[in-house]
Coordinates of C-alpha atoms and ligand atoms in Angstrom, one line a residue:
M1 CA 102.9 -64.4 26.8
K2 CA 102.9 -68.2 26.6
K3 CA 99.4 -69.7 26.8
V4 CA 98.4 -73.3 26.8
K5 CA 95.0 -75.0 27.0
V6 CA 94.6 -78.6 27.9
R7 CA 91.5 -80.9 27.9
V8 CA 91.6 -84.0 30.0
P9 CA 89.0 -86.8 30.3
A10 CA 87.4 -88.4 33.3
T11 CA 88.4 -92.0 33.9
T12 CA 86.9 -95.1 35.6
A13 CA 89.3 -97.4 37.2
N14 CA 89.4 -101.2 38.1
L15 CA 86.4 -102.2 35.9
G16 CA 85.5 -104.6 38.6
P17 CA 88.2 -107.2 39.2
G18 CA 91.2 -105.3 37.6
F19 CA 92.1 -103.5 40.9
D20 CA 94.9 -101.0 40.3
I21 CA 95.3 -102.4 36.7
F22 CA 92.4 -101.5 34.4
G23 CA 91.2 -98.0 33.6
A24 CA 89.1 -96.4 30.9
S25 CA 88.8 -92.9 29.7
L26 CA 85.3 -91.3 29.6
S27 CA 83.7 -88.5 27.7
I28 CA 83.4 -85.8 30.4
Y29 CA 86.3 -83.3 30.4
N30 CA 88.0 -80.7 32.5
E31 CA 89.6 -77.8 30.7
V32 CA 92.6 -75.9 31.9
E33 CA 94.0 -72.7 30.5
I34 CA 97.4 -71.5 31.7
S35 CA 99.1 -68.3 30.7
L36 CA 102.7 -67.4 31.8
I37 CA 102.5 -63.7 32.7
K38 CA 106.0 -63.2 34.2
N39 CA 106.4 -60.0 36.4
S40 CA 102.7 -59.8 37.2
T41 CA 100.3 -61.0 39.8
G42 CA 98.9 -64.3 38.8
T43 CA 95.2 -65.3 39.1
F44 CA 93.7 -68.7 39.9
T45 CA 90.1 -69.1 38.7
I46 CA 88.0 -72.2 39.1
V47 CA 84.6 -72.7 37.6
G48 CA 82.4 -75.8 37.9
E49 CA 83.2 -78.8 40.1
G50 CA 85.2 -77.9 43.2
K51 CA 84.9 -74.1 42.7
T52 CA 84.1 -73.5 46.4
I53 CA 86.6 -76.0 47.9
L54 CA 89.7 -76.5 45.7
P55 CA 92.7 -74.5 46.9
R56 CA 93.9 -71.7 44.7
N57 CA 97.4 -71.8 46.1
E58 CA 100.5 -74.0 46.1
K59 CA 98.5 -76.8 47.7
N60 CA 96.4 -77.2 44.5
I61 CA 97.4 -80.6 42.9
L62 CA 97.4 -79.2 39.4
W63 CA 100.0 -76.7 40.5
K64 CA 102.0 -79.4 42.4
A65 CA 102.1 -81.4 39.2
M66 CA 103.4 -78.4 37.2
D67 CA 106.0 -77.8 39.9
S68 CA 107.1 -81.5 39.7
V69 CA 107.7 -80.9 36.0
F70 CA 109.7 -77.8 36.7
G71 CA 111.7 -79.9 39.3
L72 CA 112.3 -82.7 36.9
L73 CA 113.6 -80.3 34.2
D74 CA 115.6 -78.4 36.8
V75 CA 113.9 -75.0 36.2
R76 CA 112.1 -74.7 39.5
D77 CA 113.8 -71.4 40.2
K78 CA 112.3 -69.9 37.0
Y79 CA 108.6 -70.4 37.8
K80 CA 106.4 -69.6 40.7
L81 CA 102.6 -69.8 41.1
S82 CA 102.2 -66.0 40.8
D83 CA 103.8 -66.1 37.4
F84 CA 100.7 -67.7 36.0
N85 CA 97.1 -67.0 35.2
I86 CA 95.4 -70.4 35.8
K87 CA 91.7 -71.0 34.8
L88 CA 90.1 -74.4 35.5
K89 CA 86.8 -75.4 34.0
N90 CA 85.9 -78.5 35.9
H91 CA 83.1 -80.9 34.8
I92 CA 84.4 -84.1 36.6
P93 CA 82.9 -84.4 40.0
L94 CA 85.5 -84.4 42.8
S95 CA 86.4 -87.4 45.0
S96 CA 83.8 -89.4 43.2
G97 CA 85.8 -92.3 41.6
L98 CA 85.9 -90.6 38.2
G99 CA 89.6 -89.6 38.2
S100 CA 89.3 -85.9 39.0
S101 CA 92.8 -85.9 40.7
S102 CA 94.4 -87.7 37.7
A103 CA 92.8 -85.2 35.4
A104 CA 94.2 -82.3 37.4
R105 CA 97.7 -83.9 37.5
A106 CA 97.7 -84.8 33.8
A107 CA 96.6 -81.3 32.9
G108 CA 99.3 -79.7 35.1
I109 CA 102.1 -82.0 33.7
I110 CA 101.1 -81.4 30.1
A111 CA 100.8 -77.7 30.5
A112 CA 104.1 -77.3 32.4
N113 CA 105.9 -79.4 29.8
E114 CA 104.5 -77.3 27.0
I115 CA 105.6 -74.1 28.8
C116 CA 109.1 -75.5 29.2
G117 CA 109.4 -76.2 25.5
N118 CA 108.1 -79.8 25.3
K119 CA 111.1 -81.5 26.7
L120 CA 109.4 -84.6 28.2
S121 CA 108.1 -87.4 26.0
L122 CA 104.5 -88.6 26.5
R123 CA 105.9 -91.7 28.3
E124 CA 108.0 -89.5 30.7
M125 CA 104.9 -87.5 31.5
V126 CA 102.9 -90.6 32.2
D127 CA 105.6 -92.0 34.4
L128 CA 105.7 -88.8 36.4
G129 CA 101.8 -88.9 36.6
I130 CA 102.0 -92.5 38.0
K131 CA 104.5 -91.4 40.6
L132 CA 102.3 -88.5 41.7
E133 CA 99.1 -90.7 41.8
S134 CA 100.8 -93.7 43.4
H135 CA 98.7 -96.1 41.3
P136 CA 98.4 -96.1 37.5
D137 CA 94.9 -97.1 36.6
N138 CA 93.3 -93.6 36.4
I139 CA 96.3 -91.5 35.2
V140 CA 97.3 -93.9 32.3
P141 CA 93.9 -93.7 30.5
A142 CA 93.7 -89.9 31.3
F143 CA 96.8 -89.5 29.2
Y144 CA 96.3 -92.2 26.5
G145 CA 92.5 -92.4 26.2
G146 CA 90.7 -95.7 25.7
I147 CA 90.8 -98.8 27.9
C148 CA 94.2 -99.3 29.4
I149 CA 96.0 -102.1 31.3
S150 CA 98.9 -101.0 33.4
V151 CA 101.3 -103.6 34.7
A152 CA 104.1 -102.7 37.1
G153 CA 107.6 -104.2 36.3
P154 CA 110.3 -105.1 38.8
D155 CA 111.6 -101.5 39.2
N156 CA 108.1 -100.1 39.2
E157 CA 108.4 -99.5 35.4
F158 CA 104.9 -99.8 33.9
I159 CA 104.0 -101.8 30.9
V160 CA 100.9 -100.2 29.3
E161 CA 98.6 -102.0 26.9
Q162 CA 95.4 -100.7 25.3
L163 CA 92.3 -102.8 24.6
P164 CA 90.0 -101.9 21.7
V165 CA 87.3 -99.4 22.6
A166 CA 83.8 -100.6 22.2
K167 CA 82.5 -97.8 20.0
K168 CA 78.8 -98.5 20.4
M169 CA 78.9 -99.1 24.1
K170 CA 77.5 -96.5 26.5
I171 CA 78.8 -96.0 30.0
V172 CA 76.1 -95.1 32.5
V173 CA 77.4 -93.3 35.5
C174 CA 75.6 -92.6 38.8
T175 CA 77.4 -90.3 41.2
P176 CA 75.8 -89.9 44.6
G177 CA 76.0 -86.6 46.3
F178 CA 78.7 -87.5 48.8
E179 CA 82.4 -87.5 48.4
L180 CA 84.6 -90.5 49.2
A181 CA 88.4 -89.9 49.5
T182 CA 90.4 -92.5 47.8
E183 CA 92.6 -92.8 50.8
R184 CA 89.6 -93.8 53.0
S185 CA 88.4 -96.2 50.4
R186 CA 91.8 -97.8 50.2
N187 CA 92.4 -98.0 53.9
I188 CA 89.4 -100.2 54.3
L189 CA 91.0 -103.0 52.2
P190 CA 92.8 -106.0 53.7
L191 CA 96.6 -106.4 53.2
K192 CA 96.3 -110.1 52.5
Y193 CA 93.8 -112.2 50.6
D194 CA 92.6 -115.8 50.6
R195 CA 94.0 -117.6 47.6
R196 CA 90.4 -118.5 46.4
D197 CA 89.6 -114.8 46.1
V198 CA 92.8 -114.1 44.1
V199 CA 91.9 -117.0 41.7
F200 CA 88.3 -115.7 41.5
N201 CA 89.6 -112.3 40.4
S202 CA 92.4 -113.6 38.1
A203 CA 89.8 -115.6 36.2
R204 CA 87.5 -112.6 35.8
V205 CA 90.4 -110.4 34.6
A206 CA 90.9 -113.0 31.8
L207 CA 87.2 -112.9 30.9
L208 CA 87.2 -109.1 31.0
T209 CA 90.2 -108.8 28.6
K210 CA 88.6 -111.4 26.3
A211 CA 85.3 -109.5 26.3
F212 CA 86.8 -106.2 25.2
C213 CA 89.3 -107.8 22.7
M214 CA 86.5 -109.7 21.0
S215 CA 83.8 -107.1 21.5
D216 CA 81.7 -109.9 22.9
F217 CA 80.0 -108.8 26.1
S218 CA 77.9 -111.9 26.7
N219 CA 79.9 -112.7 29.9
L220 CA 80.6 -109.1 31.0
A221 CA 78.4 -109.3 34.1
K222 CA 80.5 -112.2 35.4
A223 CA 83.7 -110.7 34.1
M224 CA 83.1 -107.6 36.3
Q225 CA 82.6 -109.5 39.5
D226 CA 85.2 -108.8 42.2
R227 CA 86.4 -110.0 45.5
L228 CA 89.4 -107.8 46.2
H229 CA 87.9 -104.4 46.8
Q230 CA 84.2 -104.1 46.1
P231 CA 82.9 -106.3 49.0
Y232 CA 85.0 -104.2 51.5
R233 CA 83.9 -100.9 50.0
A234 CA 80.3 -101.9 50.1
K235 CA 80.4 -100.9 53.8
L236 CA 80.9 -97.3 52.6
I237 CA 78.3 -97.6 49.8
P238 CA 75.6 -99.9 51.2
V239 CA 73.5 -100.0 48.1
M240 CA 76.3 -101.1 45.8
E241 CA 75.1 -104.7 45.3
E242 CA 71.6 -103.6 44.7
L243 CA 72.8 -101.0 42.1
I244 CA 74.8 -103.7 40.3
S245 CA 72.0 -106.3 40.2
S246 CA 69.4 -103.7 39.2
A247 CA 71.5 -102.4 36.4
L248 CA 72.0 -106.0 35.1
K249 CA 68.2 -106.7 35.4
A250 CA 67.6 -103.5 33.4
G251 CA 69.8 -104.8 30.6
A252 CA 73.3 -103.7 31.3
Y253 CA 76.1 -106.0 30.1
G254 CA 78.0 -105.4 33.3
A255 CA 78.3 -103.0 36.2
C256 CA 80.8 -102.2 39.0
L257 CA 82.1 -99.6 41.4
S258 CA 84.0 -96.8 39.5
G259 CA 87.5 -96.6 40.9
S260 CA 87.4 -96.3 44.7
G261 CA 83.8 -94.9 44.4
P262 CA 81.3 -93.7 45.3
S263 CA 80.2 -93.5 41.6
M264 CA 78.8 -96.7 40.0
V265 CA 79.2 -97.5 36.4
A266 CA 77.1 -99.7 34.1
F267 CA 78.2 -100.7 30.6
C268 CA 75.4 -101.2 28.1
S269 CA 74.1 -100.8 24.5
S270 CA 72.7 -97.4 23.6
N271 CA 69.1 -98.6 23.6
K272 CA 69.3 -99.7 27.2
A273 CA 71.3 -96.8 28.6
K274 CA 68.3 -94.6 29.7
E275 CA 66.5 -97.4 31.4
V276 CA 69.7 -98.6 33.2
L277 CA 70.3 -95.0 34.4
S278 CA 66.8 -94.6 35.6
V279 CA 66.8 -97.7 37.8
M280 CA 70.1 -96.9 39.3
A281 CA 69.2 -93.3 40.0
K282 CA 65.9 -94.4 41.6
I283 CA 67.8 -96.4 44.2
W284 CA 69.8 -93.4 45.3
K285 CA 66.7 -91.2 45.3
R286 CA 64.9 -93.8 47.5
E287 CA 67.9 -93.4 49.9
T288 CA 67.3 -89.6 49.7
V289 CA 70.8 -89.2 48.3
P290 CA 71.0 -86.7 45.4
V291 CA 72.6 -88.1 42.3
K292 CA 74.5 -86.8 39.3
Q293 CA 73.7 -88.9 36.2
F294 CA 75.6 -89.3 33.0
I295 CA 75.4 -91.4 29.8
L296 CA 78.9 -91.4 28.4
D297 CA 81.1 -92.9 25.6
F298 CA 84.6 -94.1 26.0
D299 CA 87.0 -91.3 25.1
S300 CA 89.7 -92.5 22.6
N301 CA 92.0 -89.5 22.7
G302 CA 93.1 -88.9 26.2
A303 CA 94.5 -85.6 27.4
K304 CA 95.2 -83.1 24.6
I305 CA 96.5 -79.6 24.1
I306 CA 93.7 -77.7 22.4
K307 CA 94.0 -74.6 20.3
Ligands
HSE401 N1 92.5 -98.5 41.8 C1 92.3 -97.4 42.7 C2 91.4 -97.9 43.8 C3 91.6 -96.3 41.9 O1 90.5 -98.6 43.6 O2 91.7 -97.5 45.0 C4 91.4 -95.1 42.7 O3 90.5 -94.2 42.0

Protein backbone atom coordinates (compact mmCIF):
# COMPACT_ATOMS: atom_id res chain seq x y z
CA MET A 1 0.00 0.00 0.00
CA LYS A 2 1.41 3.36 -1.02
CA LYS A 3 0.85 6.05 1.62
CA VAL A 4 1.77 9.72 1.49
CA LYS A 5 1.31 12.47 4.06
CA VAL A 6 1.54 16.13 3.05
CA ARG A 7 1.52 19.28 5.20
CA VAL A 8 0.63 22.58 3.51
CA PRO A 9 0.67 26.10 5.01
CA ALA A 10 -1.97 28.81 4.87
CA THR A 11 -1.12 31.86 2.80
CA THR A 12 -1.99 35.53 2.72
CA ALA A 13 -2.07 37.11 -0.73
CA ASN A 14 -1.67 40.67 -2.10
CA LEU A 15 -0.07 42.18 1.05
CA GLY A 16 -2.01 45.34 0.21
CA PRO A 17 -0.91 46.78 -3.16
CA GLY A 18 0.60 43.62 -4.70
CA PHE A 19 -2.71 42.41 -6.15
CA ASP A 20 -2.29 38.94 -7.73
CA ILE A 21 1.51 39.25 -7.29
CA PHE A 22 2.59 39.05 -3.63
CA GLY A 23 1.84 36.18 -1.26
CA ALA A 24 3.28 34.89 2.00
CA SER A 25 3.12 31.53 3.67
CA LEU A 26 1.82 31.41 7.26
CA SER A 27 2.22 29.00 10.16
CA ILE A 28 -1.22 27.31 10.16
CA TYR A 29 -1.29 24.01 8.31
CA ASN A 30 -3.60 21.48 6.72
CA GLU A 31 -2.49 17.86 6.75
CA VAL A 32 -3.49 15.27 4.21
CA GLU A 33 -2.87 11.53 4.37
CA ILE A 34 -3.54 9.54 1.22
CA SER A 35 -3.24 5.76 0.89
CA LEU A 36 -3.57 3.90 -2.37
CA ILE A 37 -5.67 0.82 -1.55
CA LYS A 38 -6.36 -0.58 -5.04
CA ASN A 39 -9.22 -3.12 -5.27
CA SER A 40 -10.96 -1.79 -2.24
CA THR A 41 -13.58 0.78 -1.32
CA GLY A 42 -11.96 4.09 -0.63
CA THR A 43 -12.84 6.37 2.27
CA PHE A 44 -12.80 10.16 2.45
CA THR A 45 -12.51 11.61 5.95
CA ILE A 46 -12.43 15.30 6.82
CA VAL A 47 -11.76 16.66 10.29
CA GLY A 48 -11.56 20.31 11.30
CA GLU A 49 -12.40 23.19 8.98
CA GLY A 50 -15.00 22.37 6.34
CA LYS A 51 -15.85 18.94 7.75
CA THR A 52 -19.59 19.49 7.35
CA ILE A 53 -19.54 21.18 3.95
CA LEU A 54 -16.64 19.98 1.83
CA PRO A 55 -17.58 17.36 -0.77
CA ARG A 56 -16.18 13.86 -0.25
CA ASN A 57 -16.54 12.95 -3.92
CA GLU A 58 -15.03 13.80 -7.33
CA LYS A 59 -16.04 17.45 -6.80
CA ASN A 60 -13.50 17.88 -4.00
CA ILE A 61 -10.75 20.23 -5.25
CA LEU A 62 -7.99 18.16 -3.66
CA TRP A 63 -9.16 15.15 -5.67
CA LYS A 64 -9.50 17.32 -8.80
CA ALA A 65 -5.87 18.41 -8.34
CA MET A 66 -4.79 14.75 -7.97
CA ASP A 67 -6.77 13.89 -11.09
CA SER A 68 -5.04 16.73 -13.01
CA VAL A 69 -1.66 15.19 -12.15
CA PHE A 70 -2.88 11.78 -13.34
CA GLY A 71 -4.06 13.50 -16.55
CA LEU A 72 -0.74 15.29 -17.05
CA LEU A 73 1.17 12.04 -16.57
CA ASP A 74 -1.27 10.18 -18.81
CA VAL A 75 -2.22 7.62 -16.13
CA ARG A 76 -5.81 8.72 -15.54
CA ASP A 77 -7.13 5.25 -16.41
CA LYS A 78 -5.08 3.75 -13.55
CA TYR A 79 -6.54 5.75 -10.66
CA LYS A 80 -10.06 6.53 -9.49
CA LEU A 81 -11.24 8.13 -6.27
CA SER A 82 -12.38 4.81 -4.75
CA ASP A 83 -8.79 3.53 -5.02
CA PHE A 84 -7.78 5.83 -2.17
CA ASN A 85 -8.28 6.40 1.52
CA ILE A 86 -8.09 10.17 1.91
CA LYS A 87 -7.88 11.86 5.32
CA LEU A 88 -7.89 15.66 5.59
CA LYS A 89 -7.04 17.41 8.83
CA ASN A 90 -7.93 21.04 8.11
CA HIS A 91 -6.86 23.98 10.25
CA ILE A 92 -7.12 26.71 7.60
CA PRO A 93 -10.56 28.39 7.66
CA LEU A 94 -12.43 28.04 4.34
CA SER A 95 -13.22 30.93 1.98
CA SER A 96 -11.53 33.28 4.40
CA GLY A 97 -8.67 34.75 2.35
CA LEU A 98 -6.11 32.40 3.88
CA GLY A 99 -5.43 30.18 0.89
CA SER A 100 -7.48 27.10 1.85
CA SER A 101 -8.12 26.21 -1.80
CA SER A 102 -4.44 26.62 -2.70
CA ALA A 103 -3.51 24.42 0.23
CA ALA A 104 -5.93 21.70 -0.95
CA ARG A 105 -4.66 21.89 -4.52
CA ALA A 106 -0.98 21.91 -3.53
CA ALA A 107 -1.56 18.89 -1.25
CA GLY A 108 -3.39 17.00 -4.01
CA ILE A 109 -0.70 17.73 -6.60
CA ILE A 110 2.18 16.74 -4.32
CA ALA A 111 0.46 13.56 -3.11
CA ALA A 112 -0.53 12.42 -6.62
CA ASN A 113 2.96 13.12 -7.94
CA GLU A 114 4.49 11.06 -5.13
CA ILE A 115 2.05 8.20 -5.82
CA CYS A 116 3.08 8.29 -9.49
CA GLY A 117 6.77 7.96 -8.65
CA ASN A 118 7.73 11.62 -8.39
CA LYS A 119 7.77 12.35 -12.11
CA LEU A 120 7.04 16.09 -11.92
CA SER A 121 9.59 18.67 -10.77
CA LEU A 122 8.61 21.21 -8.12
CA ARG A 123 8.35 23.85 -10.82
CA GLU A 124 6.04 21.66 -12.93
CA MET A 125 3.83 21.10 -9.89
CA VAL A 126 3.73 24.84 -9.16
CA ASP A 127 2.82 25.60 -12.80
CA LEU A 128 -0.04 23.11 -12.63
CA GLY A 129 -1.16 24.67 -9.33
CA ILE A 130 -1.16 28.15 -10.89
CA LYS A 131 -3.25 26.85 -13.80
CA LEU A 132 -5.82 25.32 -11.44
CA GLU A 133 -5.96 28.41 -9.21
CA SER A 134 -5.95 30.92 -12.14
CA HIS A 135 -3.83 33.34 -10.11
CA PRO A 136 -0.44 32.61 -8.59
CA ASP A 137 -0.23 34.62 -5.39
CA ASN A 138 -1.56 31.99 -2.94
CA ILE A 139 -0.39 28.77 -4.57
CA VAL A 140 3.22 29.89 -5.13
CA PRO A 141 4.00 30.54 -1.42
CA ALA A 142 1.95 27.44 -0.49
CA PHE A 143 4.57 25.43 -2.42
CA TYR A 144 7.72 27.44 -1.72
CA GLY A 145 7.09 29.01 1.69
CA GLY A 146 8.21 32.50 2.61
CA ILE A 147 7.21 35.71 0.88
CA CYS A 148 6.90 35.28 -2.89
CA ILE A 149 6.52 37.57 -5.88
CA SER A 150 4.98 35.95 -8.96
CA VAL A 151 5.27 37.74 -12.29
CA ALA A 152 3.51 36.45 -15.41
CA GLY A 153 5.62 36.30 -18.58
CA PRO A 154 4.34 36.69 -22.17
CA ASP A 155 3.16 33.06 -22.44
CA ASN A 156 1.76 33.05 -18.93
CA GLU A 157 5.04 31.56 -17.69
CA PHE A 158 5.66 32.81 -14.20
CA ILE A 159 8.86 34.24 -12.81
CA VAL A 160 8.94 33.59 -9.07
CA GLU A 161 11.17 35.49 -6.65
CA GLN A 162 11.37 35.19 -2.88
CA LEU A 163 11.88 38.04 -0.43
CA PRO A 164 13.68 37.51 2.87
CA VAL A 165 11.35 36.36 5.63
CA ALA A 166 11.21 38.69 8.61
CA LYS A 167 11.95 36.10 11.30
CA LYS A 168 10.90 38.20 14.27
CA MET A 169 7.73 39.55 12.72
CA LYS A 170 4.33 38.28 13.90
CA ILE A 171 1.34 38.14 11.63
CA VAL A 172 -1.90 38.84 13.43
CA VAL A 173 -4.93 37.38 11.67
CA CYS A 174 -8.58 38.14 12.41
CA THR A 175 -11.03 35.95 10.52
CA PRO A 176 -14.68 36.97 10.86
CA GLY A 177 -17.28 34.23 11.05
CA PHE A 178 -18.60 34.61 7.52
CA GLU A 179 -17.24 33.20 4.29
CA LEU A 180 -16.50 35.23 1.19
CA ALA A 181 -16.02 33.38 -2.09
CA THR A 182 -13.00 34.62 -4.03
CA GLU A 183 -15.14 34.80 -7.17
CA ARG A 184 -17.60 37.22 -5.53
CA SER A 185 -14.77 39.30 -4.14
CA ARG A 186 -13.10 39.45 -7.61
CA ASN A 187 -16.29 40.18 -9.52
CA ILE A 188 -16.72 43.39 -7.55
CA LEU A 189 -13.46 44.83 -8.98
CA PRO A 190 -13.36 47.19 -11.97
CA LEU A 191 -11.83 46.07 -15.27
CA LYS A 192 -10.09 49.41 -15.86
CA TYR A 193 -8.30 51.78 -13.50
CA ASP A 194 -7.39 55.44 -13.40
CA ARG A 195 -3.69 55.95 -14.13
CA ARG A 196 -3.26 57.77 -10.80
CA ASP A 197 -4.41 54.67 -8.93
CA VAL A 198 -2.02 52.47 -10.88
CA VAL A 199 0.87 54.81 -10.06
CA PHE A 200 -0.26 54.90 -6.41
CA ASN A 201 -0.03 51.10 -6.23
CA SER A 202 3.21 50.76 -8.22
CA ALA A 203 4.92 53.18 -5.83
CA ARG A 204 3.72 51.17 -2.83
CA VAL A 205 4.81 47.84 -4.32
CA ALA A 206 8.31 49.35 -4.60
CA LEU A 207 8.19 50.45 -0.95
CA LEU A 208 6.86 47.05 0.15
CA THR A 209 9.68 45.21 -1.63
CA LYS A 210 12.27 47.52 -0.11
CA ALA A 211 10.79 47.05 3.38
CA PHE A 212 11.09 43.25 3.29
CA CYS A 213 14.46 43.24 1.50
CA MET A 214 15.97 45.60 4.05
CA SER A 215 13.95 44.38 7.08
CA ASP A 216 13.08 48.02 7.61
CA PHE A 217 9.40 48.34 8.40
CA SER A 218 9.26 52.05 9.16
CA ASN A 219 7.21 52.71 6.00
CA LEU A 220 5.19 49.47 6.00
CA ALA A 221 1.88 51.18 6.86
CA LYS A 222 2.17 53.33 3.71
CA ALA A 223 3.63 50.45 1.69
CA MET A 224 0.50 48.38 2.36
CA GLN A 225 -1.95 50.98 1.09
CA ASP A 226 -3.92 49.96 -1.96
CA ARG A 227 -6.28 51.41 -4.52
CA LEU A 228 -6.78 48.44 -6.84
CA HIS A 229 -8.89 46.07 -4.74
CA GLN A 230 -9.35 47.00 -1.08
CA PRO A 231 -11.54 50.09 -1.59
CA TYR A 232 -13.97 48.01 -3.70
CA ARG A 233 -13.93 45.08 -1.32
CA ALA A 234 -14.64 47.39 1.61
CA LYS A 235 -18.28 47.20 0.45
CA LEU A 236 -18.22 43.53 1.46
CA ILE A 237 -16.23 44.15 4.67
CA PRO A 238 -17.49 47.51 5.92
CA VAL A 239 -15.15 47.73 8.95
CA MET A 240 -12.02 47.18 6.83
CA GLU A 241 -10.66 50.73 7.12
CA GLU A 242 -11.38 50.85 10.85
CA LEU A 243 -9.58 47.52 11.36
CA ILE A 244 -6.52 48.81 9.50
CA SER A 245 -6.35 52.15 11.28
CA SER A 246 -6.94 50.55 14.71
CA ALA A 247 -4.22 47.94 14.10
CA LEU A 248 -1.80 50.74 13.15
CA LYS A 249 -2.77 52.80 16.20
CA ALA A 250 -2.14 49.75 18.39
CA GLY A 251 1.41 49.55 17.04
CA ALA A 252 1.27 47.32 13.92
CA TYR A 253 3.83 48.16 11.24
CA GLY A 254 1.23 47.60 8.54
CA ALA A 255 -2.17 46.00 7.95
CA CYS A 256 -4.30 44.95 5.01
CA LEU A 257 -6.99 42.65 3.70
CA SER A 258 -5.79 39.04 3.44
CA GLY A 259 -6.19 37.89 -0.16
CA SER A 260 -9.76 38.46 -1.25
CA GLY A 261 -10.90 38.53 2.41
CA PRO A 262 -12.68 38.55 4.71
CA SER A 263 -9.65 37.89 7.00
CA MET A 264 -7.58 40.91 7.89
CA VAL A 265 -3.88 40.71 8.64
CA ALA A 266 -1.59 42.99 10.62
CA PHE A 267 2.19 42.74 10.65
CA CYS A 268 3.89 43.63 13.91
CA SER A 269 6.69 43.00 16.38
CA SER A 270 6.03 40.19 18.88
CA ASN A 271 5.56 42.58 21.79
CA LYS A 272 2.67 44.35 20.00
CA ALA A 273 0.89 41.28 18.62
CA LYS A 274 -1.56 40.63 21.49
CA GLU A 275 -2.65 44.25 21.71
CA VAL A 276 -3.11 44.51 17.93
CA LEU A 277 -5.15 41.31 17.91
CA SER A 278 -7.29 42.47 20.79
CA VAL A 279 -8.23 45.81 19.17
CA MET A 280 -9.03 44.15 15.86
CA ALA A 281 -11.11 41.38 17.46
CA LYS A 282 -13.03 43.96 19.54
CA ILE A 283 -14.23 45.68 16.37
CA TRP A 284 -15.73 42.46 15.01
CA LYS A 285 -17.24 41.64 18.41
CA ARG A 286 -18.85 45.08 18.52
CA GLU A 287 -20.42 44.22 15.15
CA THR A 288 -21.62 40.96 16.79
CA VAL A 289 -19.59 38.96 14.30
CA PRO A 290 -17.73 35.97 15.80
CA VAL A 291 -14.03 36.02 15.02
CA LYS A 292 -11.20 33.49 14.80
CA GLN A 293 -7.94 34.93 16.04
CA PHE A 294 -4.39 33.88 15.25
CA ILE A 295 -0.90 35.17 16.01
CA LEU A 296 1.32 33.52 13.40
CA ASP A 297 4.84 33.46 12.01
CA PHE A 298 5.86 33.36 8.38
CA ASP A 299 6.37 29.77 7.30
CA SER A 300 9.67 29.32 5.45
CA ASN A 301 9.23 25.74 4.24
CA GLY A 302 6.09 25.58 2.15
CA ALA A 303 4.30 22.32 1.40
CA LYS A 304 6.21 19.23 2.46
CA ILE A 305 5.83 15.48 2.43
CA ILE A 306 6.03 14.40 6.07
CA LYS A 307 6.98 11.01 7.44
N1 LIG B 1 -5.11 37.93 -5.49
C1 LIG B 1 -6.31 37.22 -5.26
C2 LIG B 1 -7.44 38.21 -5.05
C3 LIG B 1 -6.16 36.34 -4.07
O1 LIG B 1 -7.22 39.18 -4.32
O2 LIG B 1 -8.52 38.02 -5.59
C4 LIG B 1 -7.33 35.43 -3.84
O3 LIG B 1 -7.21 34.87 -2.56
